[in-house]
PDB file of C-alpha atoms in Angstrom:
ATOM      1  CA  UNK Z   1      -0.412  -0.070   0.045  1.00 38.00           C
ATOM      2  CA  UNK Z   2       1.548   3.433  -0.840  1.00 38.00           C
ATOM      3  CA  UNK Z   3       1.601   5.289   1.760  1.00 37.00           C
ATOM      4  CA  UNK Z   4       0.040   9.818   1.872  1.00 35.00           C
ATOM      5  CA  UNK Z   5       3.919  10.761   1.638  1.00 35.00           C
ATOM      6  CA  UNK Z   6       4.823   8.469  -1.866  1.00 34.00           C
ATOM      7  CA  UNK Z   7       1.210   9.717  -3.678  1.00 32.00           C
ATOM      8  CA  UNK Z   8       1.193  13.633  -2.555  1.00 35.00           C
ATOM      9  CA  UNK Z   9       3.319  16.036  -5.062  1.00 33.00           C
ATOM     10  CA  UNK Z  10       5.979  18.386  -3.223  1.00 33.00           C
ATOM     11  CA  UNK Z  11       6.254  20.967  -5.157  1.00 35.00           C
ATOM     12  CA  UNK Z  12       6.987  22.016  -9.156  1.00 38.00           C
ATOM     13  CA  UNK Z  13       8.413  25.008 -10.462  1.00 37.00           C
ATOM     14  CA  UNK Z  14       8.358  27.013 -13.526  1.00 38.00           C
ATOM     15  CA  UNK Z  15      10.339  29.541 -14.395  1.00 35.00           C
ATOM     16  CA  UNK Z  16       8.673  33.485 -14.507  1.00 34.00           C
ATOM     17  CA  UNK Z  17       7.008  33.945 -17.912  1.00 37.00           C
ATOM     18  CA  UNK Z  18       9.958  36.729 -18.565  1.00 37.00           C
ATOM     19  CA  UNK Z  19      12.590  33.771 -18.516  1.00 38.00           C
ATOM     20  CA  UNK Z  20      13.029  32.521 -22.881  1.00 40.00           C
ATOM     21  CA  UNK Z  21      11.550  29.361 -23.692  1.00 43.00           C
ATOM     22  CA  UNK Z  22      14.231  27.094 -22.743  1.00 40.00           C
ATOM     23  CA  UNK Z  23      13.986  27.830 -19.358  1.00 41.00           C
ATOM     24  CA  UNK Z  24      10.127  28.205 -18.866  1.00 48.00           C
ATOM     25  CA  UNK Z  25      10.094  24.676 -19.944  1.00 86.00           C
ATOM     26  CA  UNK Z  26      12.351  23.270 -16.430  1.00 94.00           C
ATOM     27  CA  UNK Z  27       9.812  21.827 -13.739  1.00 96.00           C
ATOM     28  CA  UNK Z  28      11.372  21.324 -10.001  1.00 95.00           C
ATOM     29  CA  UNK Z  29      10.345  18.699  -7.900  1.00 96.00           C
ATOM     30  CA  UNK Z  30      11.660  16.068  -5.542  1.00 98.00           C
ATOM     31  CA  UNK Z  31      12.493  12.150  -6.072  1.00 98.00           C
ATOM     32  CA  UNK Z  32      10.768   9.746  -4.011  1.00 98.00           C
ATOM     33  CA  UNK Z  33      10.544   5.991  -3.891  1.00 98.00           C
ATOM     34  CA  UNK Z  34       8.803   4.818  -6.288  1.00 97.00           C
ATOM     35  CA  UNK Z  35       6.473   2.285  -3.541  1.00 97.00           C
ATOM     36  CA  UNK Z  36       6.288   2.428   0.515  1.00 97.00           C
ATOM     37  CA  UNK Z  37       4.175   0.242   1.587  1.00 97.00           C
ATOM     38  CA  UNK Z  38       3.493  -0.701   5.366  1.00 96.00           C
ATOM     39  CA  UNK Z  39       4.398  -4.324   5.742  1.00 96.00           C
ATOM     40  CA  UNK Z  40       1.712  -5.994   8.371  1.00 94.00           C
ATOM     41  CA  UNK Z  41       1.530  -9.618   9.607  1.00 92.00           C
ATOM     42  CA  UNK Z  42      -1.301 -11.451   8.071  1.00 92.00           C
ATOM     43  CA  UNK Z  43      -2.036 -12.894  11.495  1.00 93.00           C
ATOM     44  CA  UNK Z  44      -3.005 -11.233  15.365  1.00 94.00           C
ATOM     45  CA  UNK Z  45       0.241 -12.969  17.556  1.00 95.00           C
ATOM     46  CA  UNK Z  46       3.105 -11.778  19.467  1.00 96.00           C
ATOM     47  CA  UNK Z  47       6.214 -11.125  17.782  1.00 97.00           C
ATOM     48  CA  UNK Z  48       8.658 -13.776  18.415  1.00 97.00           C
ATOM     49  CA  UNK Z  49      12.106 -12.433  15.808  1.00 97.00           C
ATOM     50  CA  UNK Z  50      12.059  -8.795  14.180  1.00 98.00           C
ATOM     51  CA  UNK Z  51      15.056 -10.387  11.351  1.00 98.00           C
ATOM     52  CA  UNK Z  52      16.427  -6.986   9.956  1.00 98.00           C
ATOM     53  CA  UNK Z  53      17.722  -3.493  10.537  1.00 98.00           C
ATOM     54  CA  UNK Z  54      16.497  -0.240   9.896  1.00 97.00           C
ATOM     55  CA  UNK Z  55      18.481   1.415   6.647  1.00 95.00           C
ATOM     56  CA  UNK Z  56      19.242  -3.253   5.702  1.00 96.00           C
ATOM     57  CA  UNK Z  57      17.941  -3.451   2.044  1.00 96.00           C
ATOM     58  CA  UNK Z  58      15.628  -5.689   1.091  1.00 98.00           C
ATOM     59  CA  UNK Z  59      14.483  -8.476  -1.107  1.00 97.00           C
ATOM     60  CA  UNK Z  60      11.160  -9.435  -2.252  1.00 97.00           C
ATOM     61  CA  UNK Z  61      10.354 -12.694  -0.494  1.00 97.00           C
ATOM     62  CA  UNK Z  62      12.485 -12.169   2.482  1.00 98.00           C
ATOM     63  CA  UNK Z  63      11.414 -12.176   6.047  1.00 98.00           C
ATOM     64  CA  UNK Z  64      11.546  -9.660   7.890  1.00 98.00           C
ATOM     65  CA  UNK Z  65      10.360 -11.180  11.408  1.00 98.00           C
ATOM     66  CA  UNK Z  66       8.461 -13.935  12.660  1.00 98.00           C
ATOM     67  CA  UNK Z  67       5.205 -14.280  14.793  1.00 98.00           C
ATOM     68  CA  UNK Z  68       5.291 -16.941  17.778  1.00 98.00           C
ATOM     69  CA  UNK Z  69       4.626 -20.134  16.566  1.00 97.00           C
ATOM     70  CA  UNK Z  70       4.983 -22.774  19.363  1.00 96.00           C
ATOM     71  CA  UNK Z  71       1.528 -23.712  19.503  1.00 96.00           C
ATOM     72  CA  UNK Z  72       1.617 -24.083  16.150  1.00 97.00           C
ATOM     73  CA  UNK Z  73       4.787 -26.103  15.401  1.00 97.00           C
ATOM     74  CA  UNK Z  74       3.629 -28.904  18.118  1.00 97.00           C
ATOM     75  CA  UNK Z  75       0.241 -29.199  16.142  1.00 96.00           C
ATOM     76  CA  UNK Z  76       2.762 -29.359  13.086  1.00 96.00           C
ATOM     77  CA  UNK Z  77       4.212 -32.507  14.920  1.00 96.00           C
ATOM     78  CA  UNK Z  78       1.317 -34.028  15.912  1.00 95.00           C
ATOM     79  CA  UNK Z  79      -0.354 -33.782  12.727  1.00 94.00           C
ATOM     80  CA  UNK Z  80       2.877 -34.902  10.647  1.00 94.00           C
ATOM     81  CA  UNK Z  81       3.262 -38.642  13.382  1.00 93.00           C
ATOM     82  CA  UNK Z  82      -0.686 -39.077  12.325  1.00 91.00           C
ATOM     83  CA  UNK Z  83       0.421 -38.483   8.261  1.00 91.00           C
ATOM     84  CA  UNK Z  84       2.816 -40.770   8.123  1.00 90.00           C
ATOM     85  CA  UNK Z  85       2.112 -43.213  10.336  1.00 90.00           C
ATOM     86  CA  UNK Z  86       0.397 -45.779   8.088  1.00 89.00           C
ATOM     87  CA  UNK Z  87      -0.191 -48.868  10.355  1.00 89.00           C
ATOM     88  CA  UNK Z  88      -4.199 -48.305   9.852  1.00 87.00           C
ATOM     89  CA  UNK Z  89      -4.001 -48.162   6.598  1.00 87.00           C
ATOM     90  CA  UNK Z  90      -2.435 -51.695   6.438  1.00 89.00           C
ATOM     91  CA  UNK Z  91      -3.967 -53.126   8.326  1.00 91.00           C
ATOM     92  CA  UNK Z  92      -7.175 -52.468   6.968  1.00 90.00           C
ATOM     93  CA  UNK Z  93      -5.822 -53.232   3.436  1.00 91.00           C
ATOM     94  CA  UNK Z  94      -4.830 -56.666   4.989  1.00 92.00           C
ATOM     95  CA  UNK Z  95      -7.999 -57.474   6.404  1.00 92.00           C
ATOM     96  CA  UNK Z  96     -10.052 -56.472   3.735  1.00 90.00           C
ATOM     97  CA  UNK Z  97      -7.519 -58.723   1.575  1.00 93.00           C
ATOM     98  CA  UNK Z  98      -8.217 -61.766   3.504  1.00 93.00           C
ATOM     99  CA  UNK Z  99     -12.311 -61.322   3.559  1.00 89.00           C
ATOM    100  CA  UNK Z 100     -12.104 -60.925  -0.438  1.00 92.00           C
ATOM    101  CA  UNK Z 101      -9.818 -64.162  -0.755  1.00 91.00           C
ATOM    102  CA  UNK Z 102     -12.334 -65.900   1.751  1.00 87.00           C
ATOM    103  CA  UNK Z 103     -15.623 -64.522  -0.544  1.00 86.00           C
ATOM    104  CA  UNK Z 104     -14.260 -66.278  -3.793  1.00 88.00           C
ATOM    105  CA  UNK Z 105     -13.344 -69.354  -1.960  1.00 86.00           C
ATOM    106  CA  UNK Z 106     -16.666 -69.714  -0.732  1.00 87.00           C
ATOM    107  CA  UNK Z 107     -17.981 -68.708  -4.074  1.00 85.00           C
ATOM    108  CA  UNK Z 108     -16.028 -71.891  -5.077  1.00 84.00           C
ATOM    109  CA  UNK Z 109     -16.924 -74.401  -2.873  1.00 85.00           C
ATOM    110  CA  UNK Z 110     -20.525 -73.676  -4.032  1.00 80.00           C
ATOM    111  CA  UNK Z 111     -20.289 -73.413  -7.505  1.00 81.00           C
ATOM    112  CA  UNK Z 112     -19.302 -77.559  -6.427  1.00 78.00           C
ATOM    113  CA  UNK Z 113     -22.285 -77.714  -4.158  1.00 76.00           C
ATOM    114  CA  UNK Z 114     -19.815 -77.517  -0.478  1.00 76.00           C
ATOM    115  CA  UNK Z 115     -20.882 -73.919   0.517  1.00 78.00           C
ATOM    116  CA  UNK Z 116     -24.453 -72.855   1.028  1.00 85.00           C
ATOM    117  CA  UNK Z 117     -26.081 -69.067   0.041  1.00 86.00           C
ATOM    118  CA  UNK Z 118     -25.741 -68.278   3.305  1.00 86.00           C
ATOM    119  CA  UNK Z 119     -22.120 -68.806   4.321  1.00 86.00           C
ATOM    120  CA  UNK Z 120     -21.247 -66.507   0.458  1.00 85.00           C
ATOM    121  CA  UNK Z 121     -23.862 -64.154   1.704  1.00 91.00           C
ATOM    122  CA  UNK Z 122     -21.852 -63.086   4.912  1.00 92.00           C
ATOM    123  CA  UNK Z 123     -19.169 -63.313   3.026  1.00 88.00           C
ATOM    124  CA  UNK Z 124     -20.173 -60.804   0.379  1.00 90.00           C
ATOM    125  CA  UNK Z 125     -20.790 -58.633   3.402  1.00 93.00           C
ATOM    126  CA  UNK Z 126     -17.952 -59.059   5.713  1.00 90.00           C
ATOM    127  CA  UNK Z 127     -16.379 -58.098   2.581  1.00 91.00           C
ATOM    128  CA  UNK Z 128     -18.000 -55.546   1.524  1.00 92.00           C
ATOM    129  CA  UNK Z 129     -17.298 -54.257   5.204  1.00 93.00           C
ATOM    130  CA  UNK Z 130     -13.415 -54.666   4.819  1.00 91.00           C
ATOM    131  CA  UNK Z 131     -12.950 -52.831   2.281  1.00 92.00           C
ATOM    132  CA  UNK Z 132     -15.230 -49.736   3.579  1.00 94.00           C
ATOM    133  CA  UNK Z 133     -12.762 -49.732   6.515  1.00 91.00           C
ATOM    134  CA  UNK Z 134      -9.966 -49.652   4.051  1.00 90.00           C
ATOM    135  CA  UNK Z 135     -11.178 -46.809   1.685  1.00 92.00           C
ATOM    136  CA  UNK Z 136     -12.006 -44.634   5.371  1.00 92.00           C
ATOM    137  CA  UNK Z 137      -8.279 -45.382   6.285  1.00 90.00           C
ATOM    138  CA  UNK Z 138      -7.171 -44.185   3.141  1.00 90.00           C
ATOM    139  CA  UNK Z 139      -9.320 -40.847   3.483  1.00 93.00           C
ATOM    140  CA  UNK Z 140      -8.308 -40.651   6.854  1.00 91.00           C
ATOM    141  CA  UNK Z 141      -4.544 -40.047   5.812  1.00 92.00           C
ATOM    142  CA  UNK Z 142      -5.278 -37.907   3.157  1.00 92.00           C
ATOM    143  CA  UNK Z 143      -6.799 -35.767   5.222  1.00 94.00           C
ATOM    144  CA  UNK Z 144      -3.748 -36.119   8.055  1.00 94.00           C
ATOM    145  CA  UNK Z 145      -1.938 -35.110   5.240  1.00 95.00           C
ATOM    146  CA  UNK Z 146      -4.694 -32.276   4.334  1.00 96.00           C
ATOM    147  CA  UNK Z 147      -4.021 -30.732   8.541  1.00 96.00           C
ATOM    148  CA  UNK Z 148      -0.583 -30.894   7.997  1.00 97.00           C
ATOM    149  CA  UNK Z 149      -0.461 -28.024   4.093  1.00 97.00           C
ATOM    150  CA  UNK Z 150      -3.237 -26.336   7.069  1.00 97.00           C
ATOM    151  CA  UNK Z 151      -0.454 -26.092  10.116  1.00 97.00           C
ATOM    152  CA  UNK Z 152       2.377 -25.147   7.610  1.00 97.00           C
ATOM    153  CA  UNK Z 153       0.105 -21.997   5.644  1.00 96.00           C
ATOM    154  CA  UNK Z 154      -0.800 -21.126   8.910  1.00 97.00           C
ATOM    155  CA  UNK Z 155       2.604 -20.612  10.300  1.00 97.00           C
ATOM    156  CA  UNK Z 156       3.106 -19.510   6.706  1.00 96.00           C
ATOM    157  CA  UNK Z 157       1.326 -16.614   8.019  1.00 95.00           C
ATOM    158  CA  UNK Z 158       2.752 -15.633  10.375  1.00 96.00           C
ATOM    159  CA  UNK Z 159       6.156 -14.494   9.144  1.00 97.00           C
ATOM    160  CA  UNK Z 160       6.338 -10.609   7.379  1.00 97.00           C
ATOM    161  CA  UNK Z 161       7.608 -10.586   4.322  1.00 97.00           C
ATOM    162  CA  UNK Z 162       9.172  -8.087   1.682  1.00 98.00           C
ATOM    163  CA  UNK Z 163       6.368  -8.044  -0.951  1.00 97.00           C
ATOM    164  CA  UNK Z 164       8.965  -5.610  -2.694  1.00 97.00           C
ATOM    165  CA  UNK Z 165      12.768  -4.709  -3.173  1.00 96.00           C
ATOM    166  CA  UNK Z 166      13.543  -2.258  -0.532  1.00 96.00           C
ATOM    167  CA  UNK Z 167      14.887  -0.871   1.947  1.00 97.00           C
ATOM    168  CA  UNK Z 168      13.834  -0.814   5.751  1.00 98.00           C
ATOM    169  CA  UNK Z 169      12.973   2.446   7.069  1.00 97.00           C
ATOM    170  CA  UNK Z 170      11.043   1.832   9.815  1.00 97.00           C
ATOM    171  CA  UNK Z 171       9.887  -1.280  12.217  1.00 97.00           C
ATOM    172  CA  UNK Z 172       7.312  -0.027  14.768  1.00 94.00           C
ATOM    173  CA  UNK Z 173       7.587  -3.407  16.807  1.00 94.00           C
ATOM    174  CA  UNK Z 174      10.047  -4.827  19.211  1.00 95.00           C
ATOM    175  CA  UNK Z 175      10.270  -8.738  19.694  1.00 96.00           C
ATOM    176  CA  UNK Z 176       7.509  -9.645  22.647  1.00 95.00           C
ATOM    177  CA  UNK Z 177       5.831  -7.471  21.583  1.00 95.00           C
ATOM    178  CA  UNK Z 178       2.001  -8.000  20.535  1.00 94.00           C
ATOM    179  CA  UNK Z 179       0.719  -7.249  17.147  1.00 94.00           C
ATOM    180  CA  UNK Z 180      -3.051  -7.199  15.551  1.00 91.00           C
ATOM    181  CA  UNK Z 181      -4.523  -6.927  12.170  1.00 87.00           C
ATOM    182  CA  UNK Z 182      -6.331  -3.391  12.866  1.00 84.00           C
ATOM    183  CA  UNK Z 183      -2.236  -1.519  13.408  1.00 84.00           C
ATOM    184  CA  UNK Z 184      -0.494  -0.013  11.160  1.00 81.00           C
ATOM    185  CA  UNK Z 185       2.717  -2.108   9.042  1.00 88.00           C
ATOM    186  CA  UNK Z 186       5.084  -3.575  11.854  1.00 94.00           C
ATOM    187  CA  UNK Z 187       7.370  -2.158   8.949  1.00 96.00           C
ATOM    188  CA  UNK Z 188       8.059   0.357   6.472  1.00 97.00           C
ATOM    189  CA  UNK Z 189       9.507  -0.600   3.401  1.00 98.00           C
ATOM    190  CA  UNK Z 190      10.410   2.083   1.132  1.00 98.00           C
ATOM    191  CA  UNK Z 191      11.812   0.658  -3.421  1.00 98.00           C
ATOM    192  CA  UNK Z 192      14.331   3.471  -3.788  1.00 97.00           C
ATOM    193  CA  UNK Z 193      15.167   1.773  -7.392  1.00 97.00           C
ATOM    194  CA  UNK Z 194      14.031   3.007  -9.510  1.00 97.00           C
ATOM    195  CA  UNK Z 195      13.461   6.532  -7.868  1.00 98.00           C
ATOM    196  CA  UNK Z 196      10.208   8.521  -8.777  1.00 98.00           C
ATOM    197  CA  UNK Z 197      10.032  12.478  -9.278  1.00 98.00           C
ATOM    198  CA  UNK Z 198       5.866  13.286  -9.276  1.00 97.00           C
ATOM    199  CA  UNK Z 199       5.504  16.721 -11.512  1.00 97.00           C
ATOM    200  CA  UNK Z 200       1.996  18.980 -12.167  1.00 95.00           C
ATOM    201  CA  UNK Z 201       2.849  20.771 -15.547  1.00 96.00           C
ATOM    202  CA  UNK Z 202       1.064  22.946 -18.559  1.00 94.00           C
ATOM    203  CA  UNK Z 203      -1.097  21.091 -20.258  1.00 93.00           C
ATOM    204  CA  UNK Z 204       0.213  21.827 -23.295  1.00 94.00           C
ATOM    205  CA  UNK Z 205       3.141  20.346 -22.341  1.00 94.00           C
ATOM    206  CA  UNK Z 206       1.772  17.066 -20.684  1.00 95.00           C
ATOM    207  CA  UNK Z 207       0.612  16.950 -24.915  1.00 94.00           C
ATOM    208  CA  UNK Z 208       3.853  16.703 -25.710  1.00 94.00           C
ATOM    209  CA  UNK Z 209       5.636  13.335 -23.204  1.00 96.00           C
ATOM    210  CA  UNK Z 210       4.001  10.168 -22.947  1.00 97.00           C
ATOM    211  CA  UNK Z 211       5.051   6.616 -21.436  1.00 97.00           C
ATOM    212  CA  UNK Z 212       8.300   5.463 -21.940  1.00 97.00           C
ATOM    213  CA  UNK Z 213       9.564   8.874 -23.101  1.00 97.00           C
ATOM    214  CA  UNK Z 214      13.239   9.684 -21.353  1.00 97.00           C
ATOM    215  CA  UNK Z 215      13.799  13.271 -19.998  1.00 97.00           C
ATOM    216  CA  UNK Z 216      16.922  14.828 -18.170  1.00 96.00           C
ATOM    217  CA  UNK Z 217      17.121  15.213 -14.808  1.00 97.00           C
ATOM    218  CA  UNK Z 218      19.634  17.597 -12.808  1.00 97.00           C
ATOM    219  CA  UNK Z 219      20.444  17.333  -8.817  1.00 97.00           C
ATOM    220  CA  UNK Z 220      19.947  20.330  -7.817  1.00 97.00           C
ATOM    221  CA  UNK Z 221      22.367  19.482  -4.879  1.00 95.00           C
ATOM    222  CA  UNK Z 222      25.246  18.503  -6.846  1.00 95.00           C
ATOM    223  CA  UNK Z 223      24.475  18.861 -10.026  1.00 96.00           C
ATOM    224  CA  UNK Z 224      24.321  15.110 -11.013  1.00 96.00           C
ATOM    225  CA  UNK Z 225      22.900  14.675 -14.560  1.00 97.00           C
ATOM    226  CA  UNK Z 226      21.155  11.681 -14.618  1.00 97.00           C
ATOM    227  CA  UNK Z 227      18.194  10.440 -17.184  1.00 97.00           C
ATOM    228  CA  UNK Z 228      14.311  10.224 -16.619  1.00 97.00           C
ATOM    229  CA  UNK Z 229      11.575   7.958 -18.077  1.00 98.00           C
ATOM    230  CA  UNK Z 230       8.213   8.939 -18.007  1.00 98.00           C
ATOM    231  CA  UNK Z 231       5.873   6.320 -17.000  1.00 98.00           C
ATOM    232  CA  UNK Z 232       2.409   8.450 -16.302  1.00 98.00           C
ATOM    233  CA  UNK Z 233       1.115  11.515 -17.736  1.00 98.00           C
ATOM    234  CA  UNK Z 234      -2.350  12.037 -16.195  1.00 98.00           C
ATOM    235  CA  UNK Z 235      -5.294  12.203 -18.512  1.00 96.00           C
ATOM    236  CA  UNK Z 236      -7.001  14.031 -16.295  1.00 96.00           C
ATOM    237  CA  UNK Z 237      -6.279  18.482 -16.352  1.00 95.00           C
ATOM    238  CA  UNK Z 238      -6.354  19.753 -12.703  1.00 94.00           C
ATOM    239  CA  UNK Z 239      -9.800  22.050 -13.006  1.00 92.00           C
ATOM    240  CA  UNK Z 240      -7.928  24.726 -10.390  1.00 92.00           C
ATOM    241  CA  UNK Z 241      -4.477  24.902 -11.778  1.00 93.00           C
ATOM    242  CA  UNK Z 242      -4.594  23.798 -15.492  1.00 93.00           C
ATOM    243  CA  UNK Z 243      -2.189  21.618 -14.357  1.00 95.00           C
ATOM    244  CA  UNK Z 244      -1.359  17.859 -15.076  1.00 97.00           C
ATOM    245  CA  UNK Z 245       0.534  15.456 -12.805  1.00 97.00           C
ATOM    246  CA  UNK Z 246       3.471  12.994 -14.304  1.00 98.00           C
ATOM    247  CA  UNK Z 247       5.428  10.682 -13.188  1.00 98.00           C
ATOM    248  CA  UNK Z 248       9.127  10.110 -13.938  1.00 98.00           C
ATOM    249  CA  UNK Z 249      11.239   6.931 -12.957  1.00 98.00           C
ATOM    250  CA  UNK Z 250      14.600   6.864 -12.686  1.00 98.00           C
ATOM    251  CA  UNK Z 251      16.946   4.403 -12.481  1.00 97.00           C
ATOM    252  CA  UNK Z 252      19.002   3.692  -9.056  1.00 96.00           C
ATOM    253  CA  UNK Z 253      21.338   0.808  -9.015  1.00 92.00           C
ATOM    254  CA  UNK Z 254      22.819   0.415  -5.470  1.00 85.00           C
ATOM    255  CA  UNK Z 255      20.771   3.219  -4.376  1.00 88.00           C
ATOM    256  CA  UNK Z 256      23.136   5.947  -5.061  1.00 92.00           C
ATOM    257  CA  UNK Z 257      20.633   8.902  -5.364  1.00 96.00           C
ATOM    258  CA  UNK Z 258      18.241   9.724  -1.699  1.00 95.00           C
ATOM    259  CA  UNK Z 259      15.690   9.945  -1.841  1.00 96.00           C
ATOM    260  CA  UNK Z 260      14.239  13.950  -1.152  1.00 96.00           C
ATOM    261  CA  UNK Z 261      16.724  15.131  -3.476  1.00 97.00           C
ATOM    262  CA  UNK Z 262      16.017  18.721  -5.138  1.00 98.00           C
ATOM    263  CA  UNK Z 263      15.443  18.133  -8.934  1.00 98.00           C
ATOM    264  CA  UNK Z 264      14.822  19.714 -12.389  1.00 97.00           C
ATOM    265  CA  UNK Z 265      13.324  18.594 -14.750  1.00 97.00           C
ATOM    266  CA  UNK Z 266      13.769  19.732 -18.826  1.00 96.00           C
ATOM    267  CA  UNK Z 267      10.342  19.047 -21.011  1.00 95.00           C
ATOM    268  CA  UNK Z 268      10.564  19.136 -24.280  1.00 91.00           C
TER     269      UNK Z 268
END
């Protein structure tokens, strides 16, 4: 979830009407994270471990923190023992085979006149019951495996994982503190590569921009020149100001540029 800070236009400046035509196309803005996410736990619980520090770079899928799982861990061990046990399934399979063999023998004896119909029917009923017992045992074992998967999923929900590559800006909870689903995220992660610059430009200037267009960007503090790529041009002109919101992305490998730097963008 992108924060209000990441979505808010910071400032932009067009040079005065008396400036030259070339200068009038320079717009000033600020670098900011392209994404900012409050990473929350998917379940309530007590924080068991914080695995990262503020300022640390993380990758998408990396575990940031872990909630207490002692009860679930114990339940999983029990469920795995049940799932791995094949004794009941083997016993019912052996009994089913024995009952079916007896039924076949009695049917052969009946053909020769050495077994009556009642004996055959009782054997058939016994074989049917044995088959049903074996089927129930197999289904029970399958359910035990599903129970393992369910508990494993519950444990996974208690791992707080970063959804993006970025930097840990803030950790909001400590070990032993309790978190709930109604609270803000446990950690704040910002994606700094690429950086984003949000501008408001005049409607005519916006008409000359399109997604993918590369624009020259100057970092004011260092006069470093980089390239910005137009990511989004709003289809809506703001009625109050007559301006259009534009987003630029600046590649930032190794996080060489900081967020919050003033920059100047030259428009075509």
